[in-house]
XYZ file of N, CA and C in Angstrom:
678
model
N 2.421 65.982 12.550
C 1.583 65.295 11.666
C 1.374 63.911 12.261
N 0.142 63.391 12.391
C -0.062 62.068 12.857
C 0.245 61.086 11.869
N 0.983 60.014 12.299
C 1.316 58.933 11.344
C 0.438 57.720 11.535
N 0.179 57.046 10.500
C -0.664 55.841 10.476
C 0.137 54.722 9.956
N 0.085 53.600 10.673
C 0.857 52.390 10.147
C 0.031 51.759 9.078
N 0.645 51.459 8.001
C -0.011 50.794 6.833
C -0.323 49.453 7.165
N -1.558 49.038 6.743
C -1.990 47.528 6.972
C -1.129 46.690 6.060
N -0.863 45.490 6.491
C -0.096 44.529 5.628
C -0.807 44.157 4.437
N -0.055 44.076 3.320
C -0.768 43.634 2.126
C -1.353 42.321 2.142
N -2.535 42.072 1.562
C -3.130 40.751 1.469
C -2.338 39.760 0.709
N -2.703 38.506 0.876
C -2.047 37.450 0.084
C -2.426 37.706 -1.365
N -1.628 37.014 -2.298
C -1.871 37.061 -3.735
C -3.346 36.729 -4.053
N -4.071 37.580 -4.849
C -5.465 37.326 -5.156
C -6.326 38.161 -4.248
N -5.778 38.980 -3.356
C -6.589 39.790 -2.586
C -7.167 39.223 -1.324
N -6.843 37.879 -1.034
C -7.358 37.320 0.128
C -6.270 36.845 1.086
N -6.451 37.213 2.340
C -5.450 36.900 3.376
C -5.409 35.421 3.563
N -4.275 34.880 3.718
C -4.145 33.401 3.891
C -4.351 33.076 5.276
N -5.400 32.250 5.594
C -5.720 31.786 6.909
C -5.168 30.383 7.139
N -5.448 29.752 8.337
C -4.815 28.457 8.589
C -5.419 27.430 7.580
N -6.627 27.478 7.133
C -7.194 26.554 6.158
C -6.520 26.618 4.874
N -5.865 27.791 4.499
C -5.217 27.953 3.191
C -3.757 27.524 3.175
N -3.219 27.080 4.380
C -1.839 26.726 4.464
C -1.663 25.486 3.613
N -0.382 25.294 3.193
C -0.046 23.986 2.493
C -0.005 22.914 3.630
N -0.596 21.768 3.176
C -0.727 20.646 4.157
C 0.641 19.930 4.295
N 1.064 19.604 5.454
C 2.236 18.800 5.705
C 2.008 17.322 5.933
N 3.081 16.610 6.016
C 2.901 15.029 6.175
C 2.203 14.876 7.510
N 2.409 15.592 8.533
C 1.836 15.485 9.800
C 0.233 15.731 9.738
N -0.164 16.819 8.879
C -1.556 17.005 8.658
C -2.305 15.858 7.935
N -1.545 15.307 6.959
C -2.149 14.127 6.267
C -2.304 12.801 7.181
N -1.258 12.601 8.015
C -1.252 11.642 9.038
C -2.532 11.730 9.912
N -2.716 12.979 10.410
C -3.888 13.272 11.275
C -5.249 12.947 10.677
N -5.416 13.285 9.422
C -6.608 13.117 8.734
C -6.783 11.461 8.475
N -5.664 10.859 8.021
C -5.582 9.437 7.744
C -6.106 8.623 8.904
N -5.581 9.126 10.093
C -6.032 8.407 11.342
C -7.549 8.489 11.596
N -8.084 9.733 11.388
C -9.427 9.945 11.647
C -10.237 9.055 10.730
N -9.828 8.990 9.424
C -10.561 8.192 8.472
C -10.483 6.654 8.911
N -9.396 6.293 9.357
C -9.239 4.874 9.761
C -10.037 4.525 10.915
N -10.160 5.500 11.879
C -11.105 5.279 13.049
C -12.521 5.106 12.603
N -12.904 5.967 11.716
C -14.237 5.999 11.111
C -14.642 4.823 10.427
N -13.636 4.085 9.670
C -13.782 2.842 8.973
C -13.947 1.784 10.016
N -13.073 1.760 11.079
C -13.117 0.675 12.020
C -14.476 0.661 12.830
N -15.049 1.953 12.990
C -16.313 2.097 13.881
C -17.561 1.937 12.865
N -17.409 1.647 11.554
C -18.481 1.475 10.694
C -19.150 2.747 10.237
N -18.545 3.954 10.483
C -19.125 5.187 10.059
C -18.807 5.514 8.572
N -17.750 4.758 7.926
C -17.499 4.895 6.574
C -17.476 3.468 6.061
N -17.912 3.265 4.799
C -17.781 2.003 4.060
C -16.438 1.985 3.575
N -15.979 0.776 3.143
C -14.615 0.596 2.641
C -14.455 1.327 1.406
N -15.616 1.495 0.514
C -15.564 2.283 -0.688
C -15.286 3.823 -0.367
N -16.189 4.266 0.565
C -15.933 5.661 1.021
C -14.531 5.947 1.604
N -14.112 5.046 2.484
C -12.722 5.215 2.986
C -11.747 5.214 1.860
N -11.832 4.421 0.838
C -10.854 4.372 -0.226
C -10.867 5.604 -1.018
N -12.158 6.146 -1.304
C -12.155 7.345 -2.038
C -11.628 8.561 -1.349
N -11.911 8.699 -0.029
C -11.348 9.791 0.721
C -9.810 9.723 0.888
N -9.344 8.468 0.996
C -7.930 8.238 1.157
C -7.156 8.706 -0.154
N -7.880 8.340 -1.350
C -7.231 8.798 -2.564
C -7.172 10.407 -2.640
N -8.297 11.093 -2.198
C -8.416 12.482 -2.148
C -7.369 12.997 -1.146
N -7.093 12.411 -0.162
C -6.213 12.829 0.921
C -4.829 13.145 0.414
N -4.351 12.336 -0.531
C -3.012 12.555 -1.087
C -3.040 13.395 -2.418
N -4.168 13.848 -2.788
C -4.256 14.646 -3.974
C -4.338 16.180 -3.654
N -5.076 16.436 -2.605
C -5.320 17.888 -2.232
C -4.044 18.507 -1.742
N -4.115 19.826 -1.619
C -2.819 20.649 -1.181
C -2.930 21.342 0.039
N -4.099 21.753 0.462
C -4.140 22.586 1.657
C -4.734 22.028 2.904
N -4.686 22.628 3.997
C -5.232 22.109 5.326
C -6.759 22.104 5.207
N -7.281 23.252 4.570
C -8.758 23.405 4.511
C -9.397 22.212 3.678
N -8.622 21.789 2.597
C -9.094 20.727 1.831
C -9.184 19.397 2.525
N -8.144 19.159 3.354
C -8.012 18.034 4.183
C -9.168 17.934 5.195
N -9.456 19.150 5.902
C -10.450 19.102 6.868
C -11.870 18.866 6.326
N -12.092 19.123 5.043
C -13.314 18.835 4.329
C -13.724 17.320 4.361
N -12.550 16.562 4.347
C -12.807 15.057 4.267
C -13.278 14.511 5.540
N -13.254 15.235 6.665
C -13.745 14.602 7.961
C -14.779 15.602 8.492
N -15.357 16.512 7.818
C -16.379 17.385 8.409
C -17.589 16.881 8.878
N -17.940 15.669 8.222
C -19.155 14.934 8.626
C -19.011 13.889 9.643
N -17.747 13.760 10.219
C -17.545 12.745 11.243
C -17.458 13.373 12.583
N -18.158 12.749 13.631
C -18.280 13.274 14.956
C -16.981 13.484 15.641
N -17.047 14.345 16.666
C -15.908 14.662 17.449
C -15.216 13.476 18.022
N -15.977 12.492 18.482
C -15.417 11.477 19.271
C -14.693 10.408 18.372
N -14.801 10.620 16.920
C -13.959 9.912 16.035
C -12.702 10.514 15.732
N -12.498 11.689 16.188
C -11.311 12.512 15.793
C -11.783 14.000 15.352
N -12.948 13.769 14.544
C -13.636 14.994 14.215
C -12.915 16.016 13.492
N -13.520 17.171 13.335
C -13.022 18.401 12.737
C -12.234 19.246 13.675
N -10.910 19.211 13.510
C -10.094 19.898 14.364
C -9.159 20.777 13.640
N -8.845 21.920 14.141
C -7.813 22.815 13.509
C -6.452 22.147 13.455
N -5.733 22.441 12.442
C -4.380 21.734 12.304
C -3.524 22.346 13.353
N -2.658 21.416 13.996
C -1.717 21.746 14.983
C -0.577 22.487 14.385
N 0.157 23.216 15.088
C 1.404 23.820 14.525
C 2.435 22.695 14.253
N 3.326 22.989 13.321
C 4.258 22.008 12.951
C 5.071 21.498 14.050
N 5.184 20.205 14.256
C 5.858 19.619 15.340
C 7.368 19.350 15.096
N 8.130 19.103 16.052
C 9.583 18.703 15.829
C 9.503 17.329 15.219
N 10.570 16.936 14.517
C 10.615 15.633 13.800
C 10.370 14.545 14.788
N 10.921 14.502 15.921
C 10.611 13.318 16.906
C 9.218 13.393 17.291
N 8.604 14.485 17.514
C 7.085 14.441 17.891
C 6.292 13.979 16.725
N 6.675 14.419 15.521
C 5.936 14.015 14.335
C 5.939 12.524 14.161
N 7.060 11.927 14.365
C 7.296 10.547 14.193
C 6.452 9.780 15.220
N 6.303 10.272 16.474
C 5.610 9.613 17.477
C 4.212 9.746 17.216
N 3.735 10.880 16.683
C 2.215 10.959 16.340
C 1.921 10.081 15.134
N 2.809 9.791 14.367
C 2.507 8.946 13.181
C 2.529 7.495 13.604
N 2.754 7.137 14.778
C 2.743 5.760 15.326
C 4.109 5.171 15.660
N 5.124 6.062 15.964
C 6.444 5.522 16.236
C 7.502 5.964 15.372
N 8.709 5.676 15.567
C 9.793 6.125 14.703
C 9.644 5.587 13.374
N 10.232 6.266 12.355
C 10.221 5.832 10.919
C 11.386 4.797 10.649
N 10.931 3.625 10.237
C 11.965 2.600 10.123
C 12.565 2.864 8.632
N 13.903 2.806 8.606
C 14.603 3.095 7.256
C 15.247 1.885 6.795
N 15.096 1.528 5.484
C 15.747 0.419 4.779
C 16.487 0.993 3.672
N 17.881 0.813 3.686
C 18.850 1.370 2.706
C 19.602 0.233 1.992
N 19.779 0.405 0.788
C 20.593 -0.514 0.046
C 21.460 0.400 -0.985
N 22.761 0.418 -0.787
C 23.681 1.168 -1.661
C 24.781 0.081 -2.193
N 24.490 -0.198 -3.450
C 25.354 -1.143 -4.201
C 25.271 -2.430 -3.459
N 24.166 -2.798 -2.871
C 23.947 -3.994 -2.097
C 22.391 -4.387 -2.188
N 21.999 -5.284 -1.330
C 20.637 -5.810 -1.240
C 20.242 -5.759 0.128
N 18.862 -5.468 0.458
C 18.280 -5.525 1.737
C 16.883 -5.951 1.663
N 16.399 -6.573 2.636
C 15.079 -7.187 2.796
C 14.385 -7.174 4.039
N 13.105 -6.930 4.036
C 12.267 -7.071 5.232
C 11.216 -8.014 4.824
N 11.129 -9.238 5.617
C 10.213 -10.260 5.214
C 10.027 -11.196 6.365
N 9.126 -12.103 6.249
C 8.814 -13.093 7.295
C 7.727 -12.436 8.322
N 7.834 -12.999 9.513
C 6.876 -12.547 10.559
C 7.473 -11.332 11.245
N 7.113 -10.217 10.836
C 7.628 -8.801 11.362
C 6.583 -7.841 11.430
N 6.808 -6.809 12.287
C 5.791 -5.879 12.649
C 6.229 -4.471 11.938
N 5.705 -4.128 10.809
C 6.023 -2.834 10.167
C 5.366 -1.654 11.049
N 6.056 -0.595 11.061
C 5.607 0.563 11.691
C 4.599 1.350 10.814
N 4.086 2.334 11.214
C 3.062 3.139 10.458
C 3.825 3.710 9.283
N 5.123 4.053 9.357
C 5.797 4.759 8.216
C 7.084 4.001 8.151
N 7.433 3.564 6.872
C 8.789 2.967 6.531
C 9.435 3.849 5.361
N 10.591 4.044 5.394
C 11.294 4.663 4.262
C 12.295 3.763 3.636
N 12.241 3.554 2.380
C 13.145 2.744 1.663
C 13.993 3.597 0.656
N 15.320 3.487 0.675
C 16.147 4.177 -0.266
C 17.193 3.261 -0.953
N 17.073 3.078 -2.213
C 17.879 2.197 -2.948
C 18.743 2.960 -3.927
N 20.036 2.829 -3.792
C 21.031 3.468 -4.779
C 21.870 2.367 -5.450
N 21.534 2.086 -6.603
C 22.243 0.907 -7.334
C 22.150 -0.322 -6.484
N 21.014 -0.523 -5.805
C 20.907 -1.714 -4.988
C 19.462 -2.323 -5.093
N 19.186 -3.364 -4.437
C 17.918 -4.065 -4.452
C 17.303 -4.243 -3.063
N 16.000 -3.678 -2.935
C 15.274 -3.813 -1.624
C 13.994 -4.579 -1.916
N 13.669 -5.554 -1.041
C 12.443 -6.221 -1.046
C 11.725 -5.992 0.322
N 10.470 -5.466 0.240
C 9.766 -5.255 1.427
C 8.480 -6.196 1.307
N 8.523 -7.285 1.987
C 7.569 -8.398 1.779
C 6.584 -8.356 3.094
N 5.312 -7.946 2.830
C 4.358 -7.733 3.890
C 3.362 -8.966 3.960
N 3.607 -9.966 3.172
C 2.707 -11.089 3.172
C 2.501 -11.846 4.433
N 3.482 -11.789 5.259
C 3.494 -12.466 6.600
C 3.505 -11.469 7.761
N 3.422 -10.268 7.407
C 3.631 -9.227 8.411
C 2.450 -9.159 9.376
N 2.706 -8.647 10.666
C 1.680 -8.422 11.627
C 1.402 -6.916 11.697
N 0.236 -6.467 11.159
C -0.163 -5.065 11.105
C -0.696 -4.594 12.447
N -0.078 -3.536 12.991
C -0.579 -3.033 14.238
C -1.417 -1.729 14.092
N -1.577 -1.290 12.828
C -2.264 0.025 12.436
C -3.078 -0.214 11.236
N -4.097 0.499 11.055
C -4.880 0.469 9.870
C -4.225 0.786 8.645
N -3.411 1.941 8.728
C -2.698 2.522 7.446
C -1.315 2.409 7.693
N -0.539 1.799 6.759
C 0.879 1.583 6.693
C 1.305 2.392 5.425
N 2.326 3.296 5.624
C 2.771 4.144 4.517
C 4.286 3.788 4.284
N 4.541 3.499 2.978
C 5.960 3.244 2.602
C 6.421 4.172 1.591
N 7.453 5.048 1.892
C 8.012 5.999 1.075
C 9.330 5.587 0.479
N 9.328 5.480 -0.856
C 10.401 4.764 -1.682
C 11.140 5.766 -2.559
N 12.467 5.766 -2.455
C 13.288 6.519 -3.428
C 14.334 5.445 -4.108
N 14.240 5.441 -5.390
C 15.157 4.498 -6.013
C 15.947 5.212 -7.121
N 17.301 5.207 -7.013
C 18.252 5.741 -8.011
C 19.086 4.653 -8.549
N 18.830 4.282 -9.825
C 19.490 3.231 -10.541
C 19.390 1.917 -9.664
N 18.264 1.710 -8.968
C 18.038 0.611 -8.100
C 16.780 -0.008 -8.382
N 16.413 -0.964 -7.604
C 15.120 -1.768 -7.761
C 14.476 -1.961 -6.319
N 13.232 -1.592 -6.216
C 12.502 -1.797 -4.986
C 11.160 -2.512 -5.296
N 10.979 -3.590 -4.544
C 9.769 -4.408 -4.738
C 9.032 -4.420 -3.327
N 7.808 -4.191 -3.435
C 6.858 -4.217 -2.267
C 5.759 -5.250 -2.514
N 5.719 -6.281 -1.710
C 4.696 -7.333 -1.846
C 3.664 -7.270 -0.752
N 2.293 -7.455 -1.015
C 1.336 -7.309 0.055
C 0.400 -8.532 -0.143
N -0.335 -8.988 0.850
C -1.339 -10.045 0.749
C -2.512 -9.591 -0.248
N -3.136 -10.541 -0.810
C -4.113 -10.221 -1.760
C -5.361 -9.438 -1.213
N -5.682 -9.727 0.105
C -6.833 -8.972 0.626
C -6.556 -7.619 1.402
N -5.364 -7.138 1.134
C -4.995 -5.781 1.642
C -5.242 -4.782 0.602
N -5.750 -3.538 1.021
C -6.027 -2.472 0.082
C -4.687 -1.818 -0.248
N -4.352 -1.808 -1.566
C -3.106 -1.204 -1.943
C -3.225 0.102 -2.707
N -2.534 1.147 -2.265
C -2.620 2.538 -3.090
C -1.272 2.964 -3.415
N -1.191 3.611 -4.514
C 0.215 4.074 -4.918
C 0.113 5.458 -5.461
N 1.116 6.283 -5.094
C 1.278 7.677 -5.606
C 2.726 7.947 -5.790
N 3.097 8.061 -7.136
C 4.534 8.291 -7.399
C 4.784 8.561 -8.877
N 6.022 8.606 -9.207
C 6.400 8.941 -10.481
C 7.851 8.380 -10.804
N 8.242 8.411 -12.076
C 9.661 8.028 -12.441
C 10.218 8.890 -13.516
N 11.417 9.185 -13.509
C 12.208 9.962 -14.463
C 13.239 8.991 -15.051
N 12.975 8.584 -16.434
C 13.728 7.544 -17.005
C 13.705 6.333 -16.147
N 12.728 6.105 -15.404
C 12.481 4.970 -14.501
C 11.110 4.447 -14.551
N 10.759 3.612 -13.587
C 9.348 2.984 -13.616
C 8.882 3.044 -12.150
N 7.663 3.436 -11.927
C 6.872 3.532 -10.770
C 5.571 2.744 -11.129
N 5.358 1.638 -10.482
C 4.255 0.823 -10.854
C 3.564 0.172 -9.612
N 2.233 0.431 -9.588
C 1.448 -0.305 -8.367
C 0.385 -1.123 -9.025
N 0.435 -2.318 -8.854
C -0.534 -3.266 -9.408
C -1.655 -3.545 -8.446
N -2.895 -4.028 -8.867
C -3.821 -4.565 -7.974
C -4.613 -3.524 -7.226
N -4.494 -2.237 -7.683
C -5.268 -1.179 -6.999
C -6.800 -1.316 -7.020
N -7.152 -2.001 -8.090
C -8.654 -2.266 -8.278
C -9.155 -3.514 -7.621
N -8.266 -4.331 -7.149
C -8.661 -5.656 -6.599
C -9.477 -5.416 -5.287
N -10.550 -6.189 -5.174
C -11.421 -6.024 -3.983
C -10.688 -6.544 -2.803
N -10.682 -5.710 -1.698
C -9.969 -6.042 -0.462
C -10.953 -6.297 0.617
N -10.631 -6.957 1.718
C -11.549 -7.092 2.842
C -11.791 -5.682 3.430
N -13.019 -5.353 3.768
C -13.355 -4.009 4.320
C -12.463 -3.685 5.550
N -12.160 -4.665 6.435
C -11.438 -4.344 7.659
C -9.914 -4.552 7.577
N -9.490 -4.976 6.334
C -8.094 -5.221 6.100
C -7.283 -3.975 6.117
N -6.052 -4.013 6.510
C -5.121 -2.748 6.414
C -5.105 -2.191 5.143
N -4.606 -0.865 5.033
C -4.395 -0.187 3.891
C -2.878 0.115 3.748
N -2.254 -0.222 2.631
C -0.884 -0.051 2.425
C -0.704 1.004 1.272
N -0.005 2.102 1.628
C 0.157 3.274 0.771
C 1.708 3.282 0.397
N 1.874 3.263 -0.957
C 3.219 3.274 -1.377
C 3.457 4.605 -2.248
N 4.351 5.487 -1.704
C 4.687 6.692 -2.425
C 6.170 6.646 -2.748
N 6.409 7.018 -4.082
C 7.768 6.883 -4.490
C 8.174 7.614 -5.643
N 9.480 7.795 -5.848
C 10.118 8.315 -6.948
C 11.319 7.551 -7.407
N 11.277 7.224 -8.724
C 12.305 6.469 -9.419
C 13.128 7.249 -10.411
N 14.478 7.329 -10.202
C 15.406 7.980 -11.236
C 16.186 6.928 -11.742
N 15.997 6.536 -12.947
C 16.769 5.531 -13.736
C 16.685 4.248 -12.847
N 15.490 4.040 -12.172
C 15.351 2.887 -11.284
C 13.929 2.300 -11.527
N 13.607 1.404 -10.675
C 12.411 0.610 -10.690
C 11.736 0.526 -9.359
N 10.428 0.895 -9.237
C 9.619 0.681 -7.961
C 8.470 -0.112 -8.443
N 8.182 -1.280 -7.828
C 6.960 -2.089 -8.067
C 6.378 -2.552 -6.868
N 5.000 -2.274 -6.752
C 4.297 -2.879 -5.543
C 3.047 -3.627 -6.117
N 2.832 -4.850 -5.527
C 1.749 -5.728 -6.068
C 1.442 -6.743 -4.994
N 0.161 -7.206 -5.078
C -0.193 -8.322 -4.373
C 0.472 -9.575 -4.663
N 0.751 -10.431 -3.728
C 1.382 -11.660 -4.075
C 0.248 -12.741 -4.162
N 0.309 -13.408 -5.306
C -0.888 -14.313 -5.607
C -0.856 -15.555 -4.572
N -2.111 -15.749 -4.077
C -2.223 -16.879 -3.131
C -1.935 -16.558 -1.697
N -1.488 -15.222 -1.423
C -1.169 -14.911 -0.075
C -2.280 -13.967 0.503
N -2.769 -14.280 1.700
C -3.904 -13.605 2.265
C -3.538 -13.381 3.700
N -3.933 -12.173 4.148
C -3.709 -11.849 5.600
C -4.589 -12.645 6.542
N -3.985 -13.204 7.507
C -4.602 -14.060 8.419
C -4.503 -13.589 9.803
N -5.551 -13.492 10.593
C -5.541 -12.901 12.014
C -5.064 -14.016 12.873
N -3.809 -14.244 13.096
C -3.271 -15.358 13.821
C -3.571 -15.163 15.325
N -3.621 -13.898 15.706
C -3.898 -13.645 17.141
C -5.306 -14.146 17.559
N -6.208 -13.887 16.587
C -7.565 -14.446 17.012
C -7.767 -15.947 17.021
N -6.923 -16.611 16.110
C -6.792 -18.061 16.179
C -6.259 -18.609 17.489
N -5.205 -17.873 17.900
C -4.490 -18.340 19.282
C -5.512 -18.139 20.369
N -6.403 -17.073 20.340
C -7.295 -16.887 21.442
C -8.319 -17.902 21.520
N -8.700 -18.497 20.360
C -9.665 -19.562 20.329
C -9.169 -20.905 20.762
N -7.838 -21.049 20.733
C -7.240 -22.376 20.947
C -7.344 -22.577 22.555
N -7.569 -23.856 22.920
C -7.699 -24.166 24.338
C -6.297 -24.208 24.952
N -6.108 -23.919 26.249
C -4.803 -23.894 26.891
C -4.311 -25.326 26.966
């Protein structure tokens, strides 16, 4: 008797799961965030459109939903490209703009402030400690800077210049996650700082520092005579 191999069962709901239905990874979101940043810099998106799409970027769940955010952008801006297979951690960090900087405070305090160059991604972990990440004098080398924060019985404060776009996505369990100034008008070409965090019996606060504004010191130096 001739045997027939049974076809694999479809995904739940009767529809086979394709690449566009896969759950989005951090690398997928970084890829789309970079495309949106390039489009903003080239004038293809207004600051309001960029802000709206960036909010949606961290709310959707699948690769297909992410790709919808850039389907009207030309290929030379990054365009609509299929998601790449998951990369090794080192490759993912390189694609996101370099290694992930980690700030840790365990029963202690730690700070990043003054004239420093934050990477595209920074991770802050506070366990019964205090962390301050002060970006008011920082030199931004990328359009989007993402800070991921975990606070357990600790306190983490993120300070940004008034004219930087600040976005927050997080929650707290018997703790506090608060991002102030999300509605404050920022300069269209100013960097975007995204704070994502989780507080367990701790506190995470991100806010603009009053009176502090991002200044392009490099441009000033270029205009100065030798």
